[in-house]
mmCIF file of C-alpha atoms in Angstrom:
data_model
loop_
_atom_site.group_PDB
_atom_site.id
_atom_site.type_symbol
_atom_site.label_atom_id
_atom_site.label_comp_id
_atom_site.label_asym_id
_atom_site.label_seq_id
_atom_site.Cartn_x
_atom_site.Cartn_y
_atom_site.Cartn_z
ATOM 1 C CA MET Z 1 -4.410 5.260 29.620
ATOM 2 C CA ALA Z 2 -3.771 7.015 25.761
ATOM 3 C CA ALA Z 3 -2.651 5.090 23.007
ATOM 4 C CA ILE Z 4 0.696 5.177 21.593
ATOM 5 C CA ILE Z 5 0.303 6.901 18.219
ATOM 6 C CA VAL Z 6 2.120 4.899 15.474
ATOM 7 C CA GLN Z 7 3.908 7.404 13.061
ATOM 8 C CA GLY Z 8 3.898 6.156 9.889
ATOM 9 C CA LYS Z 9 6.363 8.704 8.739
ATOM 10 C CA GLU Z 10 8.933 8.223 11.511
ATOM 11 C CA VAL Z 11 8.592 4.588 10.235
ATOM 12 C CA ALA Z 12 9.021 5.239 6.371
ATOM 13 C CA GLN Z 13 12.208 7.418 6.988
ATOM 14 C CA SER Z 14 14.049 4.395 8.941
ATOM 15 C CA ILE Z 15 13.050 1.741 6.310
ATOM 16 C CA ARG Z 16 14.179 4.625 3.678
ATOM 17 C CA ALA Z 17 17.544 5.069 5.643
ATOM 18 C CA GLU Z 18 18.037 1.305 5.203
ATOM 19 C CA LEU Z 19 16.961 1.211 1.419
ATOM 20 C CA ALA Z 20 19.313 3.815 0.609
ATOM 21 C CA ASN Z 21 22.454 2.022 2.244
ATOM 22 C CA GLU Z 22 21.248 -0.608 0.131
ATOM 23 C CA VAL Z 23 21.072 1.271 -2.907
ATOM 24 C CA ALA Z 24 24.479 2.383 -2.349
ATOM 25 C CA GLU Z 25 26.046 -1.090 -2.510
ATOM 26 C CA LEU Z 26 24.031 -2.499 -5.117
ATOM 27 C CA LYS Z 27 25.209 0.804 -6.990
ATOM 28 C CA LYS Z 28 28.888 -0.559 -6.017
ATOM 29 C CA GLN Z 29 28.337 -3.287 -8.235
ATOM 30 C CA GLY Z 30 26.939 -0.992 -11.479
ATOM 31 C CA ILE Z 31 23.190 -1.664 -10.637
ATOM 32 C CA VAL Z 32 21.352 1.541 -10.069
ATOM 33 C CA PRO Z 33 17.508 0.384 -9.474
ATOM 34 C CA GLY Z 34 15.132 2.199 -12.224
ATOM 35 C CA LEU Z 35 11.128 3.028 -11.424
ATOM 36 C CA THR Z 36 9.420 4.307 -14.284
ATOM 37 C CA VAL Z 37 5.892 5.455 -13.391
ATOM 38 C CA VAL Z 38 3.710 6.397 -16.149
ATOM 39 C CA LEU Z 39 0.999 8.946 -16.084
ATOM 40 C CA VAL Z 40 -2.209 8.948 -17.943
ATOM 41 C CA GLY Z 41 -4.147 12.407 -17.895
ATOM 42 C CA ASP Z 42 -4.149 15.395 -15.128
ATOM 43 C CA ASP Z 43 -5.852 13.721 -12.365
ATOM 44 C CA PRO Z 44 -4.617 15.936 -8.911
ATOM 45 C CA ALA Z 45 -4.897 13.192 -7.022
ATOM 46 C CA SER Z 46 -2.705 11.382 -9.312
ATOM 47 C CA GLN Z 47 0.251 14.062 -9.972
ATOM 48 C CA SER Z 48 0.118 14.066 -5.787
ATOM 49 C CA TYR Z 49 1.225 10.698 -5.652
ATOM 50 C CA VAL Z 50 3.574 10.955 -8.176
ATOM 51 C CA ARG Z 51 5.444 13.436 -6.865
ATOM 52 C CA GLY Z 52 5.667 11.912 -3.963
ATOM 53 C CA LYS Z 53 6.957 8.743 -5.405
ATOM 54 C CA SER Z 54 9.782 10.881 -7.445
ATOM 55 C CA LYS Z 55 10.811 12.965 -4.122
ATOM 56 C CA GLY Z 56 11.128 9.009 -2.594
ATOM 57 C CA CYS Z 57 12.958 8.051 -5.509
ATOM 58 C CA GLU Z 58 15.228 10.847 -5.113
ATOM 59 C CA GLU Z 59 15.699 10.147 -1.575
ATOM 60 C CA VAL Z 60 17.199 6.569 -1.453
ATOM 61 C CA GLY Z 61 18.767 7.156 -4.971
ATOM 62 C CA ILE Z 62 16.840 5.001 -6.956
ATOM 63 C CA ALA Z 63 16.514 6.323 -10.819
ATOM 64 C CA SER Z 64 13.445 7.867 -11.660
ATOM 65 C CA GLU Z 65 11.115 7.920 -14.601
ATOM 66 C CA LEU Z 66 8.002 9.790 -15.640
ATOM 67 C CA ILE Z 67 6.045 9.542 -18.639
ATOM 68 C CA LEU Z 68 3.325 11.911 -18.957
ATOM 69 C CA LYS Z 69 0.001 10.720 -21.087
ATOM 70 C CA ASP Z 70 -3.124 12.878 -22.905
ATOM 71 C CA ALA Z 71 -5.856 11.229 -21.661
ATOM 72 C CA SER Z 72 -6.811 11.041 -25.191
ATOM 73 C CA ILE Z 73 -4.171 8.069 -25.552
ATOM 74 C CA THR Z 74 -5.613 4.973 -26.843
ATOM 75 C CA GLU Z 75 -5.254 1.329 -24.531
ATOM 76 C CA GLU Z 76 -3.535 -0.037 -27.678
ATOM 77 C CA GLU Z 77 -0.391 2.819 -26.933
ATOM 78 C CA LEU Z 78 -0.761 2.273 -23.902
ATOM 79 C CA LEU Z 79 0.310 -0.891 -23.651
ATOM 80 C CA THR Z 80 3.069 -0.608 -26.402
ATOM 81 C CA ILE Z 81 4.569 1.668 -23.840
ATOM 82 C CA ILE Z 82 4.313 -1.026 -21.467
ATOM 83 C CA GLN Z 83 6.041 -3.862 -23.634
ATOM 84 C CA GLN Z 84 8.645 -1.119 -24.282
ATOM 85 C CA LEU Z 85 9.667 -1.241 -20.667
ATOM 86 C CA ASN Z 86 9.129 -4.445 -20.023
ATOM 87 C CA GLU Z 87 11.728 -4.766 -22.763
ATOM 88 C CA ASN Z 88 14.193 -2.207 -21.438
ATOM 89 C CA PRO Z 89 17.022 -3.783 -19.195
ATOM 90 C CA ASN Z 90 16.973 -0.102 -17.326
ATOM 91 C CA VAL Z 91 13.767 0.128 -16.011
ATOM 92 C CA ASN Z 92 13.063 -2.443 -12.863
ATOM 93 C CA GLY Z 93 9.638 -1.235 -12.024
ATOM 94 C CA ILE Z 94 6.830 -0.393 -13.670
ATOM 95 C CA LEU Z 95 4.028 1.627 -12.287
ATOM 96 C CA VAL Z 96 0.938 2.667 -13.986
ATOM 97 C CA GLN Z 97 -0.902 5.362 -11.729
ATOM 98 C CA LEU Z 98 -4.380 4.544 -11.218
ATOM 99 C CA PRO Z 99 -7.233 5.260 -11.763
ATOM 100 C CA LEU Z 100 -7.047 5.309 -15.899
ATOM 101 C CA PRO Z 101 -9.708 7.119 -18.667
ATOM 102 C CA LYS Z 102 -12.667 5.141 -18.834
ATOM 103 C CA HIS Z 103 -11.852 3.317 -22.342
ATOM 104 C CA ILE Z 104 -8.849 1.848 -20.803
ATOM 105 C CA SER Z 105 -9.492 -1.358 -19.244
ATOM 106 C CA GLU Z 106 -7.293 -1.186 -15.795
ATOM 107 C CA THR Z 107 -7.215 -5.084 -15.867
ATOM 108 C CA ALA Z 108 -5.782 -4.929 -19.146
ATOM 109 C CA VAL Z 109 -2.578 -2.558 -17.845
ATOM 110 C CA ILE Z 110 -1.921 -4.505 -15.196
ATOM 111 C CA GLU Z 111 -1.878 -7.897 -16.632
ATOM 112 C CA ALA Z 112 0.290 -6.407 -19.481
ATOM 113 C CA ILE Z 113 3.367 -5.424 -16.424
ATOM 114 C CA HIS Z 114 5.353 -8.095 -16.229
ATOM 115 C CA PRO Z 115 5.596 -9.855 -12.963
ATOM 116 C CA ASP Z 116 9.221 -9.351 -12.563
ATOM 117 C CA LYS Z 117 8.592 -5.593 -12.960
ATOM 118 C CA ASP Z 118 5.068 -5.193 -11.078
ATOM 119 C CA VAL Z 119 6.213 -3.303 -8.358
ATOM 120 C CA ASP Z 120 2.778 -2.643 -7.148
ATOM 121 C CA GLY Z 121 1.936 -6.267 -6.414
ATOM 122 C CA PHE Z 122 -1.094 -5.874 -8.855
ATOM 123 C CA HIS Z 123 -0.299 -8.522 -11.330
ATOM 124 C CA PRO Z 124 -2.399 -11.787 -11.098
ATOM 125 C CA ILE Z 125 0.398 -13.554 -10.595
ATOM 126 C CA SER Z 126 1.830 -11.245 -7.755
ATOM 127 C CA VAL Z 127 -1.470 -12.061 -6.046
ATOM 128 C CA GLY Z 128 -1.405 -15.561 -6.650
ATOM 129 C CA ASN Z 129 2.240 -15.907 -5.085
ATOM 130 C CA MET Z 130 0.798 -13.831 -2.441
ATOM 131 C CA VAL Z 131 -2.051 -16.055 -1.536
ATOM 132 C CA LEU Z 132 0.015 -19.296 -1.939
ATOM 133 C CA GLY Z 133 2.319 -17.253 0.476
ATOM 134 C CA ASN Z 134 5.345 -17.435 -2.341
ATOM 135 C CA GLU Z 135 8.099 -15.001 -2.332
ATOM 136 C CA THR Z 136 6.259 -11.822 -4.250
ATOM 137 C CA PHE Z 137 6.017 -7.821 -4.861
ATOM 138 C CA LEU Z 138 3.202 -7.776 -1.949
ATOM 139 C CA PRO Z 139 1.047 -4.708 -2.814
ATOM 140 C CA CYS Z 140 2.554 -1.566 -1.185
ATOM 141 C CA THR Z 141 -0.476 -0.628 1.359
ATOM 142 C CA PRO Z 142 -1.130 -3.833 2.874
ATOM 143 C CA HIS Z 143 2.867 -4.642 3.242
ATOM 144 C CA GLY Z 144 3.197 -1.169 4.717
ATOM 145 C CA ILE Z 145 0.082 -1.684 7.282
ATOM 146 C CA ILE Z 146 1.847 -5.471 7.981
ATOM 147 C CA GLU Z 147 5.434 -3.716 8.740
ATOM 148 C CA LEU Z 148 3.522 -0.549 11.330
ATOM 149 C CA ILE Z 149 2.224 -3.344 12.973
ATOM 150 C CA LYS Z 150 5.519 -5.261 13.546
ATOM 151 C CA ARG Z 151 7.296 -2.107 14.679
ATOM 152 C CA THR Z 152 4.644 -1.550 17.546
ATOM 153 C CA GLY Z 153 6.190 -5.033 18.625
ATOM 154 C CA THR Z 154 3.173 -6.589 18.611
ATOM 155 C CA ASP Z 155 3.488 -10.319 17.909
ATOM 156 C CA MET Z 156 0.561 -10.999 15.617
ATOM 157 C CA SER Z 157 0.573 -15.263 15.899
ATOM 158 C CA GLY Z 158 -2.786 -15.929 17.879
ATOM 159 C CA LYS Z 159 -4.288 -12.387 17.903
ATOM 160 C CA HIS Z 160 -7.632 -11.680 16.493
ATOM 161 C CA ALA Z 161 -7.422 -9.310 13.494
ATOM 162 C CA VAL Z 162 -10.664 -8.010 12.285
ATOM 163 C CA VAL Z 163 -10.699 -6.106 8.699
ATOM 164 C CA ILE Z 164 -12.840 -3.611 8.232
ATOM 165 C CA GLY Z 165 -13.450 -3.466 4.006
ATOM 166 C CA ARG Z 166 -13.014 -5.845 1.432
ATOM 167 C CA SER Z 167 -11.204 -4.007 -1.474
ATOM 168 C CA ASN Z 168 -8.637 -6.006 -4.202
ATOM 169 C CA ILE Z 169 -6.297 -2.800 -3.105
ATOM 170 C CA VAL Z 170 -6.309 -3.119 1.046
ATOM 171 C CA GLY Z 171 -8.673 -5.210 2.562
ATOM 172 C CA LYS Z 172 -8.552 -8.653 0.704
ATOM 173 C CA PRO Z 173 -4.675 -8.412 0.841
ATOM 174 C CA VAL Z 174 -4.030 -7.313 4.431
ATOM 175 C CA SER Z 175 -6.337 -10.436 5.561
ATOM 176 C CA LEU Z 176 -4.286 -12.860 3.503
ATOM 177 C CA LEU Z 177 -0.685 -11.052 4.971
ATOM 178 C CA LEU Z 178 -2.474 -11.369 8.226
ATOM 179 C CA GLN Z 179 -3.218 -15.158 8.239
ATOM 180 C CA GLN Z 180 0.711 -15.697 7.057
ATOM 181 C CA GLU Z 181 1.534 -13.864 10.752
ATOM 182 C CA ASN Z 182 -0.486 -16.503 12.156
ATOM 183 C CA ALA Z 183 -3.754 -14.498 12.960
ATOM 184 C CA THR Z 184 -6.842 -15.444 12.889
ATOM 185 C CA VAL Z 185 -8.654 -12.999 10.394
ATOM 186 C CA THR Z 186 -12.464 -12.200 10.359
ATOM 187 C CA MET Z 187 -13.319 -10.205 7.782
ATOM 188 C CA CYS Z 188 -16.431 -7.294 7.654
ATOM 189 C CA HIS Z 189 -17.503 -5.129 5.323
ATOM 190 C CA SER Z 190 -20.828 -3.265 3.933
ATOM 191 C CA ARG Z 191 -23.085 -5.854 4.613
ATOM 192 C CA THR Z 192 -21.942 -7.240 8.036
ATOM 193 C CA GLN Z 193 -24.465 -7.007 10.933
ATOM 194 C CA ASN Z 194 -23.986 -6.131 14.148
ATOM 195 C CA LEU Z 195 -20.731 -5.065 13.525
ATOM 196 C CA GLU Z 196 -19.508 -3.923 16.863
ATOM 197 C CA GLU Z 197 -19.872 -7.388 18.071
ATOM 198 C CA PHE Z 198 -16.904 -8.408 15.611
ATOM 199 C CA THR Z 199 -14.970 -5.554 15.782
ATOM 200 C CA LYS Z 200 -15.260 -5.544 20.212
ATOM 201 C CA LYS Z 201 -13.577 -8.947 19.977
ATOM 202 C CA ALA Z 202 -10.663 -6.970 17.923
ATOM 203 C CA ASP Z 203 -7.204 -7.173 19.183
ATOM 204 C CA ILE Z 204 -5.713 -5.637 16.289
ATOM 205 C CA LEU Z 205 -8.279 -4.112 13.385
ATOM 206 C CA VAL Z 206 -7.579 -2.394 10.424
ATOM 207 C CA VAL Z 207 -9.887 -0.215 8.696
ATOM 208 C CA ALA Z 208 -10.230 0.766 5.505
ATOM 209 C CA THR Z 209 -13.896 1.641 4.286
ATOM 210 C CA GLY Z 210 -13.359 4.957 2.863
ATOM 211 C CA ARG Z 211 -16.221 6.350 5.067
ATOM 212 C CA ALA Z 212 -15.034 9.505 7.482
ATOM 213 C CA HIS Z 213 -15.427 8.751 11.592
ATOM 214 C CA MET Z 214 -16.947 5.060 10.979
ATOM 215 C CA ILE Z 215 -15.765 3.383 13.510
ATOM 216 C CA GLY Z 216 -15.767 4.856 17.393
ATOM 217 C CA LYS Z 217 -14.614 3.755 20.798
ATOM 218 C CA GLU Z 218 -17.601 1.728 21.463
ATOM 219 C CA HIS Z 219 -16.440 -0.565 18.608
ATOM 220 C CA VAL Z 220 -12.968 -1.084 20.031
ATOM 221 C CA LYS Z 221 -11.443 -3.293 22.228
ATOM 222 C CA PRO Z 222 -9.573 -1.868 24.967
ATOM 223 C CA GLY Z 223 -5.707 -2.546 24.548
ATOM 224 C CA ALA Z 224 -6.597 -3.241 20.731
ATOM 225 C CA VAL Z 225 -3.858 -1.787 18.091
ATOM 226 C CA VAL Z 226 -5.803 0.354 15.766
ATOM 227 C CA ILE Z 227 -4.431 0.821 11.887
ATOM 228 C CA ASP Z 228 -6.662 3.268 10.154
ATOM 229 C CA VAL Z 229 -6.363 3.151 6.669
ATOM 230 C CA GLY Z 230 -8.974 5.924 5.422
ATOM 231 C CA VAL Z 231 -8.357 9.501 4.315
ATOM 232 C CA ASN Z 232 -11.615 11.427 3.972
ATOM 233 C CA ARG Z 233 -11.899 15.436 3.168
ATOM 234 C CA ILE Z 234 -14.439 16.266 5.218
ATOM 235 C CA GLU Z 235 -16.942 19.481 4.899
ATOM 236 C CA THR Z 236 -14.339 21.761 6.338
ATOM 237 C CA GLY Z 237 -11.270 20.835 4.373
ATOM 238 C CA LYS Z 238 -9.839 18.367 6.824
ATOM 239 C CA LEU Z 239 -8.067 15.030 6.280
ATOM 240 C CA VAL Z 240 -9.958 12.787 8.722
ATOM 241 C CA GLY Z 241 -9.437 8.964 8.963
ATOM 242 C CA ASP Z 242 -12.598 6.069 9.021
ATOM 243 C CA VAL Z 243 -11.984 5.740 13.025
ATOM 244 C CA LYS Z 244 -12.944 8.877 15.377
ATOM 245 C CA PHE Z 245 -9.296 9.026 16.323
ATOM 246 C CA ASP Z 246 -9.720 11.540 19.644
ATOM 247 C CA GLU Z 247 -12.065 9.156 21.367
ATOM 248 C CA VAL Z 248 -10.770 5.556 20.180
ATOM 249 C CA LYS Z 249 -6.813 7.056 21.084
ATOM 250 C CA GLU Z 250 -8.489 7.079 24.784
ATOM 251 C CA VAL Z 251 -8.973 2.925 24.593
ATOM 252 C CA ALA Z 252 -6.479 1.630 22.106
ATOM 253 C CA SER Z 253 -2.887 0.609 22.965
ATOM 254 C CA TYR Z 254 -1.853 1.836 19.438
ATOM 255 C CA ILE Z 255 -3.072 3.797 16.807
ATOM 256 C CA THR Z 256 -2.302 5.391 13.278
ATOM 257 C CA PRO Z 257 -2.838 9.320 12.545
ATOM 258 C CA VAL Z 258 -4.495 10.903 9.703
ATOM 259 C CA PRO Z 259 -2.134 12.237 7.722
ATOM 260 C CA GLY Z 260 0.813 10.923 8.657
ATOM 261 C CA GLY Z 261 -0.262 6.638 9.640
ATOM 262 C CA VAL Z 262 -0.702 4.455 6.910
ATOM 263 C CA GLY Z 263 0.115 7.134 3.824
ATOM 264 C CA PRO Z 264 4.055 7.452 3.973
ATOM 265 C CA MET Z 265 4.732 3.484 3.946
ATOM 266 C CA THR Z 266 2.855 2.919 0.614
ATOM 267 C CA ILE Z 267 5.126 5.146 -1.471
ATOM 268 C CA THR Z 268 8.335 3.289 0.930
ATOM 269 C CA MET Z 269 6.734 0.008 0.161
ATOM 270 C CA LEU Z 270 6.754 0.566 -3.106
ATOM 271 C CA LEU Z 271 10.673 1.719 -3.294
ATOM 272 C CA LYS Z 272 11.445 -1.441 -1.448
ATOM 273 C CA ASN Z 273 9.939 -3.696 -3.784
ATOM 274 C CA THR Z 274 11.808 -1.678 -6.523
ATOM 275 C CA VAL Z 275 15.149 -2.418 -4.659
ATOM 276 C CA ALA Z 276 14.277 -5.740 -4.854
ATOM 277 C CA ALA Z 277 13.550 -6.272 -8.597
ATOM 278 C CA ALA Z 278 16.257 -4.748 -9.356
ATOM 279 C CA ARG Z 279 18.576 -7.054 -7.422
ATOM 280 C CA LYS Z 280 16.482 -10.161 -8.470
ATOM 281 C CA GLN Z 281 17.017 -8.926 -12.395
ATOM 282 C CA ALA Z 282 20.366 -8.735 -11.572
ATOM 283 C CA ASN Z 283 20.960 -11.771 -9.779
ATOM 284 C CA ARG Z 284 19.244 -13.674 -13.411
#
């Protein structure tokens, strides 16, 4: 029996409808959530992501601002902009689009954003609170992955989850969030030997390697929930995931497509964090 396809776009639209209602209620209290995105340079992928964020803000009623800066901006100048945004009470969330030009330290920029406005969830304080299980802004893609799994009706407690990929953006944080849902988590990566031995035992398989079609049906336990985080453009120009979708869907119980699976959730969780930041700052 073929897997149920988890349409991230539909889940994202549902969450955005909830957020729009929440923003409308906040506005009645005189609170207008505001997100400022800083884009340095003219990377086409970054520009596309930023357009998606602006569109999402408009959809749910968040005030959005885009600050465009040439790639020649100095690190000091960028840090000054961030400090000004930290001090601006109308800005609830700050996002500096990555990657940055090589002469600018991404670490310094991320650390400069006040944790109360760190809606990307990358500040060391945010990450530390996530590790401890404290309330914090969760990184958007891992948060979106957990939400997608929940929307399948899967109870993660006691399940064996296998995460392939150990990046700071997806692999590591999603493994922590799965543990907080009481899953037993195995981390696999490029140095893992006999990968299939681990993946075959997974009730929940999260693949975030950035390697097209790396995972086939031989890697997947029948009935597993498969979350494909990869977005790869192959020679034909087509976007594909890290999972061989057509064959794995015949084995899994649930599977996310690429595109249209995890991707739409990332911006939606950013919007959710921004609304939460506005509420938190208003109640201080």
